[in-house]
Amino acid sequence: MTRLPRLIPAALLLAAPLAHAQELSSPTTFVEFEEVEGQLEFSGVMCARPLQVSNAAERGQTPEEARRLQELARRALESFELKEYVGATDEYLFFVPSGATETSVANDLLVTGAFQYVEPDWTVYPIACPDDSQFNQQWHHQANRMASCAAWDQETGDPSIVVAICDTGILLSHADLQLHRQEGYHAPSDTWESQGGPIEDINGHGTLCVGTSAANGDNGIGVSGVGWNLGHRTMRVTDSTNGGASLSNLTRAARSAAEVGDKVASVSYSGVQSGSVNSTGTYVRGLGALLVWAAGNSSDVLSGSRDDDVIVVGATTSSDALASFSNRGSFVDLTAPGQGVRTTNDSGGYSNVSGTSFACPMTAGLCALIWSKNPSLTPQQVEDVLRMSCDDLGAAGVDDNFGFGRINSDIAMQMTPATSVGISFPVARPDEVSPAGGDILDVIVTPGTDAADTAAALVWFDTGAGFVSEPLPFIGNDTFRATFPAAACPSQIDYYFEFPLVSGSTALAPASGAAAAYSAQAIERNIVFTDDLEATSGWTAGLAGDTATTGVWVLVDPIGTAAQPEDDHTLGGSLCFVTGQGSPGGSLGENDVDGGFTTLLSPAIDVSTSADPYIGYWRSYNNSAGSNTDDVFTVDVSADGGSTWVNVETLGPAAEAGGWARTTFRVSDLVPTTGSVTLRFIAADLGSGSIVEAAVDDLEVFELCPANCGFQSYCTSSPNSSGLSAVMFPGGSASIGANDLLLVASGCPGGTIGIFAYAPDRATAPVGNGTLCLGSVIRLGVASADFFGTAVFPFDNTAPPNPSGQVAVGETWNFQFLYRDLAGGGALFNLTDGLSVTFCP
């Protein structure tokens, strides 16, 4: 890899085009970075975060001024070789140029006044002290310390509440760490365990931390974690046997854990005062989780605000003194037992260990225990319970030795408010539903201090015209069943649930209701062509002019590495195209792409008969496993046999971590929809020190939301004086061209008179003796029921009652019959249920 030369400071380079920058920000204090061996060491990479527009007012700037500074920052960074952009936290990782230092680079950028921070992407280390003398028991669980047994009488942990231990890995075979282990993750390659990411403990520190937080309890062996029935996930952050990891890998692990729904990320490493750590803490909180970080073992005083977005934990001894090695100061939130802590080790047994490394996962486990008792709490509410339940040590109140004090599990459980009801989903909420409607979703509402009124629950749907409610039927065993309505294709359906409680209060799911509603996409795909690559099927691997010496495309059952998937993508299949096949247990670079590029061509695909074709394929690309990440993977499409090509996507040169991902595109957006559309996949090795692997599988052509038509009943009807509940049925078809739709209302009182009506939207509102199922009601015409209580009305789509009632192909309209019911008393009229009609040509 060649680094860009350091020509002139970025601030001077940008002075002319942005001469007014000095009006927007005052000069920044100069910084100087020094390495501390075994704690903070330079990695050759820097981390920079531009000033954030969201904080402009705090700096006395207008949003426009802040945006100008952001542009200044991004232009300044163009002078450096980018390693990675972290969109979640708006951070840039870039290499220190040859001839420059971390300090000079930071000051060149900070002088612009356009950055929140510029700092090294430090290599940091696990913070553990040598083992103290052996203990025969876990003193920290005793009644005069954390009072864990009393806490476990109230809550032992919910397996669905997961603590992510961001550390050196885990001994997968340890007998005390088997229960509720979740899939692991390998941060250096951004690869999950199922994709081949290694998570075995490379140093030993990680297994010690996992056991402190979540070692399985009540199993007759070993030790118990703070939350011994919690879920736990290993996020391995390093491939170094000394445990050293970059801050960017640690923060990547914490973000990835929160992104998959883990509630707490625990990091027992140095580097807590990095600006990137707090940015990550803010991001993690935004996802409803917490980041807990060890204070460190240097006996230092850490200045700063403990009211930031990271919980910083110091360590105490068995006598409730501050451990001599523990960092302290205004930056530390609280303390936890951290000396002579008995926990699991990577030999399959148990050790007594000391360090804030173990106070940290102990605190993370207690956060998860609080969430287990009340999953509806916000991250701030969990931290409030954690702080207020501490035993006050040292000077009265919050102090700079112990912060809020030493954690106490029993008091934390007592202070955690019980849930009124618990709301959960037995299966995952759907990402996609049928546009025709009818998909179901069950919701379980378990009683707590209160219970749901099973007859009054509602589900609110918004298919594009605003939220309308429908009754949510109770089907027994604390379970309610929602049925998704019909909607345009494609479109988004937003929804939430409302549960009136016996006490008179109301519970919503999600808790913010319409403001943060769940959503699903109403989509239908008509598959025109598919190729699962379980046979060659006319593909061409390698072309004249290719220059790669190894790693050429081949159709195989892949042998996985940290850079290459272990399995193809096809469910039940085995084959896919990969760039070279290594041997079992071989090195990463054994048969990766080297010396140039290799090309893979799909067979010619006829999309000329499809109305509006899309192409989708699954691919994996990894260029991040070596020391160089300047390589690219290019996908192009041609509609003229390869004479001309149009780019579909290019991955790299920024680091790509591999793993199967799907790409789809609309053919007509790029090329004509001809009978000979071809895809071209090119994997290239452009520099030394690189490891490049790519894979392709499961190509398909599909039409999105093909023309369809049909009928669906929805809403409910109430009994009338005949003893029946009147319902709607269709006659004829939903074809606009045929124009033969008959609206039929059955079960009405014999001889009654009523009105047929329709609407483009829905409602669920009590009206008369029944329920109005239409939103913007448009009257159609009067009809009389026969002796048997059946009324029929021919719907003429060429002559709507008013222009707003015009029906078009692909639209869904809703119909209902309102009828007189004098014998029924009350309001003297009633209504059928609703009939939904999706019209086709």
Coordinates of N, CA and C in Angstrom, one line a residue, residues 2-198:
T2 N 0.6 2.2 -0.8 CA 1.3 3.5 -0.9 C 0.5 4.5 -0.2
R3 N 1.1 5.2 0.8 CA 0.4 6.3 1.4 C 0.6 7.6 0.7
L4 N -0.4 8.4 0.8 CA -0.2 9.7 0.1 C 0.8 10.6 0.7
P5 N 1.6 11.3 0.0 CA 2.7 12.1 0.6 C 2.0 13.3 1.3
R6 N 2.7 13.7 2.4 CA 2.2 14.8 3.2 C 2.8 16.1 2.6
L7 N 2.1 16.8 1.8 CA 2.6 18.0 1.1 C 2.6 19.2 1.9
I8 N 1.4 19.7 2.3 CA 1.2 20.9 3.1 C 0.1 20.6 4.0
P9 N 0.0 21.3 5.2 CA -1.1 21.1 6.1 C -2.4 21.3 5.5
A10 N -3.4 20.5 5.9 CA -4.7 20.6 5.3 C -5.3 21.9 5.6
A11 N -5.1 22.6 6.7 CA -5.6 23.9 7.0 C -5.2 24.9 6.0
L12 N -3.9 24.9 5.5 CA -3.4 25.8 4.5 C -4.0 25.5 3.2
L13 N -4.1 24.2 2.9 CA -4.6 23.8 1.6 C -6.0 24.3 1.4
L14 N -6.8 24.4 2.4 CA -8.2 24.8 2.3 C -8.4 26.3 2.6
A15 N -7.4 27.0 2.9 CA -7.6 28.4 3.3 C -8.3 29.3 2.3
A16 N -7.8 29.1 1.0 CA -8.3 30.0 0.0 C -9.8 29.7 -0.4
P17 N -10.2 28.5 -0.6 CA -11.6 28.3 -1.0 C -12.6 28.5 0.1
L18 N -12.2 28.5 1.4 CA -13.1 28.7 2.5 C -12.5 29.7 3.4
A19 N -12.4 30.9 2.8 CA -11.7 32.0 3.6 C -12.5 32.5 4.8
H20 N -13.8 32.2 4.8 CA -14.6 32.7 6.0 C -14.7 31.7 7.1
A21 N -14.0 30.6 7.0 CA -14.1 29.5 8.0 C -13.8 30.1 9.4
Q22 N -12.8 31.0 9.5 CA -12.5 31.5 10.8 C -13.6 32.3 11.5
E23 N -14.6 32.7 10.7 CA -15.8 33.4 11.3 C -16.7 32.4 12.0
L24 N -16.5 31.1 11.7 CA -17.5 30.1 12.2 C -16.9 29.3 13.4
S25 N -15.7 29.3 13.7 CA -15.2 28.5 14.8 C -13.9 29.1 15.3
S26 N -13.7 29.1 16.6 CA -12.4 29.7 17.1 C -11.3 28.6 17.0
P27 N -10.0 29.0 17.0 CA -8.9 28.1 16.9 C -9.0 27.0 18.0
T28 N -8.6 25.8 17.6 CA -8.6 24.6 18.5 C -7.3 24.5 19.2
T29 N -7.4 24.1 20.5 CA -6.2 23.8 21.3 C -5.4 22.7 20.6
F30 N -4.1 22.9 20.6 CA -3.2 21.9 20.0 C -3.1 20.7 20.9
V31 N -3.0 19.5 20.3 CA -2.9 18.3 21.1 C -1.5 17.6 20.9
E32 N -1.2 16.7 21.8 CA 0.0 16.0 21.6 C -0.2 14.6 22.2
F33 N 0.0 13.6 21.4 CA -0.3 12.2 21.7 C 1.0 11.5 22.1
E34 N 1.0 10.7 23.2 CA 2.1 9.9 23.6 C 1.6 8.4 23.8
E35 N 2.4 7.5 23.4 CA 2.1 6.1 23.6 C 2.4 5.7 25.0
V36 N 1.6 4.8 25.5 CA 1.8 4.1 26.8 C 1.9 2.6 26.5
E37 N 3.1 2.0 26.6 CA 3.2 0.6 26.3 C 2.3 -0.3 27.0
G38 N 1.6 -1.1 26.3 CA 0.7 -2.1 26.9 C -0.7 -1.5 27.2
Q39 N -0.9 -0.2 27.0 CA -2.2 0.4 27.2 C -2.7 1.2 26.0
L40 N -1.9 2.1 25.5 CA -2.3 2.9 24.3 C -1.1 3.0 23.4
E41 N -1.2 2.3 22.3 CA -0.1 2.3 21.3 C -0.6 2.7 19.9
F42 N 0.3 3.4 19.2 CA -0.1 3.9 17.9 C -0.3 2.7 16.9
S43 N -1.3 2.8 16.0 CA -1.6 1.8 15.1 C -1.3 2.2 13.6
G44 N -0.9 3.5 13.4 CA -0.7 4.0 12.1 C -2.0 4.5 11.4
V45 N -3.1 4.5 12.2 CA -4.4 4.9 11.7 C -5.0 5.9 12.7
M46 N -5.7 6.9 12.1 CA -6.3 8.0 12.9 C -7.8 7.9 12.7
C47 N -8.5 8.5 13.7 CA -10.0 8.5 13.7 C -10.4 10.0 13.8
A48 N -11.2 10.5 12.9 CA -11.7 11.9 13.0 C -13.2 11.9 12.8
R49 N -13.8 12.8 13.6 CA -15.2 13.1 13.5 C -15.5 14.5 13.3
P50 N -16.1 14.9 12.1 CA -16.4 16.3 11.9 C -17.4 16.8 12.9
L51 N -17.4 18.1 13.1 CA -18.4 18.7 14.0 C -19.8 18.3 13.5
Q52 N -20.7 18.1 14.4 CA -22.1 17.6 14.1 C -23.1 18.8 14.0
V53 N -23.8 18.8 12.9 CA -24.8 19.8 12.7 C -25.8 19.8 13.9
S54 N -26.1 18.6 14.4 CA -27.1 18.5 15.5 C -26.7 19.3 16.8
N55 N -25.4 19.6 16.9 CA -24.9 20.3 18.1 C -24.6 21.7 17.8
A56 N -25.0 22.2 16.6 CA -24.6 23.6 16.2 C -25.0 24.6 17.2
A57 N -26.2 24.5 17.7 CA -26.7 25.6 18.6 C -25.9 25.7 19.8
E58 N -25.4 24.5 20.3 CA -24.6 24.5 21.5 C -23.3 25.2 21.3
R59 N -22.8 25.3 20.0 CA -21.6 26.0 19.7 C -21.8 27.4 19.3
G60 N -23.1 27.8 19.3 CA -23.4 29.2 18.9 C -23.4 29.4 17.4
Q61 N -23.6 28.3 16.6 CA -23.6 28.3 15.2 C -25.0 28.1 14.6
T62 N -25.2 28.6 13.4 CA -26.5 28.2 12.7 C -26.2 26.9 12.0
P63 N -27.3 26.2 11.6 CA -27.1 25.0 10.9 C -26.3 25.1 9.6
E64 N -26.5 26.3 8.9 CA -25.8 26.5 7.7 C -24.3 26.7 8.0
E65 N -23.9 27.4 9.0 CA -22.5 27.5 9.4 C -21.9 26.1 9.7
A66 N -22.7 25.3 10.5 CA -22.2 24.0 10.8 C -22.0 23.1 9.6
R67 N -22.9 23.2 8.6 CA -22.8 22.5 7.4 C -21.5 22.9 6.6
R68 N -21.2 24.2 6.6 CA -20.0 24.7 5.9 C -18.8 24.1 6.6
L69 N -18.8 24.0 7.9 CA -17.6 23.4 8.6 C -17.5 21.9 8.3
Q70 N -18.7 21.2 8.2 CA -18.6 19.8 7.9 C -18.0 19.6 6.5
E71 N -18.4 20.5 5.5 CA -17.8 20.4 4.2 C -16.3 20.6 4.3
L72 N -15.9 21.6 5.1 CA -14.5 21.9 5.3 C -13.8 20.6 5.8
A73 N -14.4 19.9 6.8 CA -13.8 18.7 7.3 C -13.6 17.7 6.3
R74 N -14.6 17.4 5.5 CA -14.6 16.3 4.5 C -13.6 16.6 3.4
R75 N -13.4 17.9 3.1 CA -12.4 18.2 2.0 C -11.0 18.1 2.6
A76 N -10.9 18.5 3.9 CA -9.5 18.3 4.5 C -9.1 16.8 4.5
L77 N -10.1 15.9 4.7 CA -9.8 14.5 4.8 C -9.4 13.9 3.4
E78 N -9.7 14.6 2.3 CA -9.4 14.1 1.0 C -7.8 14.1 0.8
S79 N -7.1 14.7 1.7 CA -5.6 14.7 1.6 C -5.0 13.4 2.2
F80 N -5.9 12.5 2.7 CA -5.4 11.3 3.4 C -6.0 10.1 2.8
E81 N -5.3 9.0 3.0 CA -5.8 7.7 2.4 C -6.8 7.1 3.4
L82 N -8.0 7.0 2.9 CA -9.1 6.5 3.8 C -9.0 5.0 4.0
K83 N -9.2 4.6 5.2 CA -9.2 3.1 5.5 C -10.7 2.7 5.6
E84 N -11.5 3.5 6.3 CA -12.9 3.1 6.4 C -13.7 4.4 6.9
Y85 N -15.0 4.4 6.4 CA -15.9 5.4 6.9 C -17.0 4.7 7.7
V86 N -17.2 5.2 9.0 CA -18.1 4.6 9.9 C -19.4 5.5 9.9
G87 N -20.4 5.1 9.1 CA -21.6 5.9 8.9 C -22.4 6.0 10.2
A88 N -22.4 5.0 11.0 CA -23.2 5.0 12.3 C -22.8 6.2 13.2
T89 N -21.5 6.5 13.2 CA -21.0 7.5 14.1 C -20.4 8.7 13.4
D90 N -20.4 8.7 12.0 CA -19.8 9.7 11.2 C -18.4 9.9 11.5
E91 N -17.6 8.8 11.5 CA -16.2 8.8 11.8 C -15.4 8.4 10.6
Y92 N -14.2 9.0 10.4 CA -13.3 8.6 9.3 C -12.1 8.0 9.9
L93 N -11.7 6.8 9.4 CA -10.5 6.1 9.8 C -9.6 6.2 8.6
F94 N -8.4 6.8 8.8 CA -7.4 7.0 7.7 C -6.0 6.8 8.2
F95 N -5.1 6.6 7.2 CA -3.8 6.2 7.5 C -2.9 7.5 7.8
V96 N -2.0 7.4 8.7 CA -1.0 8.5 8.9 C 0.0 8.5 7.7
P97 N 0.1 9.6 7.0 CA 1.0 9.6 5.9 C 2.5 9.4 6.3
S98 N 3.3 8.9 5.3 CA 4.7 8.8 5.5 C 5.3 10.1 5.8
G99 N 6.1 10.2 6.8 CA 6.8 11.5 7.2 C 6.0 12.3 8.2
A100 N 4.8 11.9 8.5 CA 4.0 12.6 9.5 C 3.9 11.8 10.8
T101 N 3.3 12.5 11.8 CA 3.1 11.8 13.1 C 1.6 11.9 13.4
E102 N 1.2 11.1 14.4 CA -0.2 11.2 14.8 C -0.5 12.6 15.3
T103 N 0.4 13.2 16.1 CA 0.2 14.6 16.6 C 0.2 15.6 15.5
S104 N 1.1 15.5 14.5 CA 1.0 16.5 13.5 C -0.2 16.4 12.6
V105 N -0.6 15.2 12.3 CA -1.9 15.0 11.5 C -3.1 15.6 12.3
A106 N -3.2 15.3 13.6 CA -4.3 15.8 14.3 C -4.3 17.3 14.4
N107 N -3.2 17.9 14.6 CA -3.2 19.4 14.7 C -3.4 20.1 13.3
D108 N -2.9 19.4 12.2 CA -3.2 20.0 10.9 C -4.7 20.0 10.7
L109 N -5.5 19.0 11.2 CA -6.9 19.0 11.0 C -7.7 19.8 12.0
L110 N -7.2 19.7 13.3 CA -8.0 20.5 14.3 C -7.9 22.0 14.2
V111 N -6.8 22.5 13.6 CA -6.7 23.9 13.4 C -7.8 24.5 12.5
T112 N -8.4 23.6 11.7 CA -9.5 24.1 10.8 C -10.7 24.5 11.6
G113 N -10.8 24.0 12.9 CA -12.0 24.2 13.7 C -13.2 23.4 13.2
A114 N -13.0 22.4 12.3 CA -14.1 21.7 11.7 C -14.3 20.3 12.3
F115 N -13.6 19.9 13.3 CA -13.6 18.6 13.8 C -14.0 18.5 15.3
Q116 N -14.8 17.6 15.6 CA -15.1 17.3 17.1 C -13.9 16.7 17.7
Y117 N -13.3 15.8 17.1 CA -12.0 15.2 17.6 C -11.3 14.6 16.4
V118 N -10.0 14.6 16.6 CA -9.1 13.8 15.7 C -8.1 13.1 16.6
E119 N -8.0 11.8 16.6 CA -7.2 11.1 17.6 C -6.8 9.8 17.0
P120 N -5.7 9.2 17.5 CA -5.3 7.9 17.0 C -6.3 6.8 17.2
D121 N -6.4 5.9 16.2 CA -7.1 4.7 16.4 C -6.2 3.8 17.2
W122 N -6.2 4.1 18.5 CA -5.2 3.4 19.4 C -5.3 1.9 19.3
T123 N -4.2 1.2 19.5 CA -4.2 -0.2 19.8 C -4.3 -0.2 21.4
V124 N -5.3 -0.9 21.9 CA -5.5 -0.9 23.3 C -5.5 -2.3 23.8
Y125 N -5.5 -2.5 25.1 CA -5.2 -3.9 25.6 C -6.2 -4.2 26.7
P126 N -6.5 -5.5 26.9 CA -7.3 -6.0 28.0 C -6.7 -5.5 29.3
I127 N -7.5 -5.0 30.3 CA -7.0 -4.4 31.5 C -7.2 -5.3 32.7
A128 N -6.3 -6.3 32.8 CA -6.4 -7.2 34.0 C -5.1 -7.2 34.7
C129 N -5.2 -7.3 36.0 CA -4.0 -7.5 36.9 C -3.7 -9.0 37.0
P130 N -2.4 -9.3 37.4 CA -2.1 -10.7 37.7 C -3.1 -11.3 38.8
D131 N -3.3 -12.6 38.7 CA -4.1 -13.2 39.7 C -3.7 -13.0 41.2
D132 N -4.6 -12.6 42.0 CA -4.4 -12.6 43.5 C -4.4 -14.0 44.0
S133 N -4.2 -14.0 45.4 CA -4.2 -15.4 46.0 C -5.6 -16.0 45.8
Q134 N -5.7 -17.3 45.8 CA -6.9 -18.0 45.5 C -8.0 -17.8 46.5
F135 N -9.2 -17.7 46.1 CA -10.4 -17.7 46.9 C -11.2 -18.9 46.6
N136 N -11.9 -19.4 47.6 CA -12.7 -20.6 47.5 C -14.2 -20.3 47.2
Q137 N -14.5 -19.1 47.1 CA -15.8 -18.7 46.8 C -15.9 -17.3 46.1
Q138 N -17.0 -17.0 45.6 CA -17.2 -15.7 45.0 C -17.7 -14.7 46.0
W139 N -16.8 -14.0 46.6 CA -17.1 -13.2 47.8 C -18.1 -12.0 47.3
H140 N -18.0 -11.6 46.1 CA -18.8 -10.5 45.6 C -20.3 -10.7 45.6
H141 N -20.7 -12.0 45.6 CA -22.1 -12.3 45.7 C -22.7 -12.3 47.1
Q142 N -21.9 -12.2 48.1 CA -22.3 -12.3 49.5 C -23.3 -11.2 49.9
A143 N -24.1 -11.5 50.9 CA -25.1 -10.6 51.3 C -24.6 -9.2 51.8
N144 N -23.4 -9.1 52.3 CA -22.8 -7.8 52.7 C -22.1 -7.1 51.6
R145 N -22.2 -7.6 50.3 CA -21.7 -6.9 49.2 C -22.8 -6.7 48.1
M146 N -22.8 -7.6 47.1 CA -23.9 -7.4 46.0 C -25.2 -8.0 46.4
A147 N -25.2 -8.9 47.4 CA -26.5 -9.5 47.8 C -27.2 -10.2 46.7
S148 N -26.4 -11.0 45.9 CA -26.9 -11.6 44.7 C -28.0 -12.6 44.9
C149 N -27.9 -13.4 46.0 CA -28.9 -14.4 46.2 C -30.3 -13.8 46.4
A150 N -30.4 -12.7 47.2 CA -31.6 -12.0 47.3 C -32.2 -11.5 46.0
A151 N -31.2 -11.0 45.2 CA -31.6 -10.5 43.9 C -32.2 -11.6 43.0
W152 N -31.5 -12.8 43.1 CA -32.0 -13.9 42.2 C -33.3 -14.5 42.7
D153 N -33.7 -14.2 43.9 CA -35.1 -14.5 44.3 C -36.1 -13.8 43.5
Q154 N -35.7 -12.6 43.0 CA -36.6 -11.8 42.2 C -36.4 -11.9 40.7
E155 N -35.1 -12.2 40.2 CA -34.9 -12.3 38.8 C -33.5 -12.9 38.6
T156 N -33.4 -13.9 37.8 CA -32.1 -14.6 37.5 C -31.7 -14.2 36.1
G157 N -32.5 -13.5 35.3 CA -32.1 -13.1 33.9 C -33.0 -13.7 32.9
D158 N -33.3 -13.0 31.9 CA -34.1 -13.4 30.7 C -33.2 -13.8 29.6
P159 N -33.2 -15.0 29.1 CA -32.3 -15.4 28.0 C -32.4 -14.5 26.8
S160 N -33.5 -13.8 26.6 CA -33.7 -12.9 25.4 C -33.0 -11.6 25.6
I161 N -32.6 -11.3 26.9 CA -31.8 -10.1 27.2 C -30.3 -10.5 27.1
V162 N -29.6 -10.0 26.1 CA -28.3 -10.5 25.8 C -27.2 -9.5 26.2
V163 N -26.1 -10.0 26.9 CA -24.9 -9.2 27.1 C -23.9 -9.6 26.1
A164 N -23.3 -8.6 25.4 CA -22.3 -8.8 24.4 C -20.9 -8.5 25.1
I165 N -20.1 -9.5 25.1 CA -18.7 -9.3 25.7 C -17.8 -9.1 24.6
C166 N -17.3 -7.8 24.4 CA -16.4 -7.4 23.4 C -15.0 -7.6 23.8
D167 N -14.4 -8.8 23.5 CA -13.1 -9.1 24.1 C -12.4 -10.1 23.2
T168 N -11.5 -11.0 23.9 CA -10.6 -11.8 23.1 C -11.2 -13.1 22.7
G169 N -12.5 -13.4 22.9 CA -13.1 -14.6 22.5 C -13.6 -15.4 23.7
I170 N -14.0 -16.7 23.4 CA -14.6 -17.5 24.5 C -14.1 -19.0 24.2
L171 N -13.9 -19.7 25.3 CA -13.7 -21.1 25.3 C -15.0 -21.8 25.0
L172 N -15.3 -22.2 23.8 CA -16.6 -22.7 23.4 C -17.0 -23.9 24.1
S173 N -16.0 -24.7 24.6 CA -16.3 -26.0 25.2 C -16.5 -25.8 26.7
H174 N -16.4 -24.6 27.3 CA -16.5 -24.5 28.8 C -17.9 -24.9 29.2
A175 N -17.9 -25.9 30.2 CA -19.2 -26.4 30.7 C -20.1 -25.4 31.3
D176 N -19.5 -24.3 31.8 CA -20.3 -23.3 32.6 C -20.7 -22.2 31.7
L177 N -20.5 -22.3 30.4 CA -20.9 -21.2 29.5 C -21.7 -21.6 28.3
Q178 N -22.4 -22.8 28.5 CA -23.1 -23.4 27.4 C -24.5 -22.8 27.2
L179 N -25.2 -22.5 28.4 CA -26.6 -22.1 28.3 C -26.7 -20.7 27.7
H180 N -27.6 -20.6 26.8 CA -28.1 -19.3 26.2 C -26.9 -18.5 25.5
R181 N -25.9 -19.3 25.0 CA -24.9 -18.6 24.2 C -25.5 -18.2 22.8
Q182 N -25.3 -17.0 22.4 CA -25.8 -16.5 21.1 C -24.6 -16.6 20.1
E183 N -25.0 -16.5 18.8 CA -24.0 -16.5 17.8 C -22.9 -15.5 18.0
G184 N -21.7 -15.9 17.9 CA -20.6 -15.0 18.1 C -20.2 -14.1 16.8
Y185 N -19.3 -13.2 17.0 CA -18.9 -12.3 15.9 C -17.4 -12.0 16.0
H186 N -16.8 -11.8 14.8 CA -15.4 -11.5 14.7 C -15.2 -10.2 14.1
A187 N -14.9 -9.2 15.0 CA -14.8 -7.8 14.5 C -13.7 -7.5 13.5
P188 N -12.5 -8.1 13.6 CA -11.5 -7.8 12.6 C -11.9 -8.1 11.2
S189 N -12.7 -9.1 11.0 CA -13.2 -9.4 9.6 C -14.7 -9.0 9.4
D190 N -15.3 -8.4 10.4 CA -16.7 -8.1 10.3 C -17.5 -9.3 9.9
T191 N -17.3 -10.4 10.5 CA -17.9 -11.7 10.1 C -18.5 -12.4 11.3
W192 N -19.7 -12.9 11.1 CA -20.4 -13.6 12.2 C -19.9 -15.1 12.2
E193 N -20.2 -15.7 13.3 CA -19.7 -17.1 13.5 C -20.2 -18.0 12.4
S194 N -21.5 -17.8 12.0 CA -22.1 -18.7 11.0 C -21.4 -18.5 9.6
Q195 N -20.7 -17.3 9.5 CA -20.0 -17.0 8.2 C -18.6 -17.4 8.3
G196 N -18.2 -18.1 9.3 CA -16.8 -18.5 9.5 C -15.9 -17.6 10.4
G197 N -16.5 -16.6 11.0 CA -15.8 -15.8 11.9 C -15.3 -16.5 13.1
P198 N -14.0 -16.5 13.4 CA -13.4 -17.2 14.5 C -13.8 -16.5 15.8

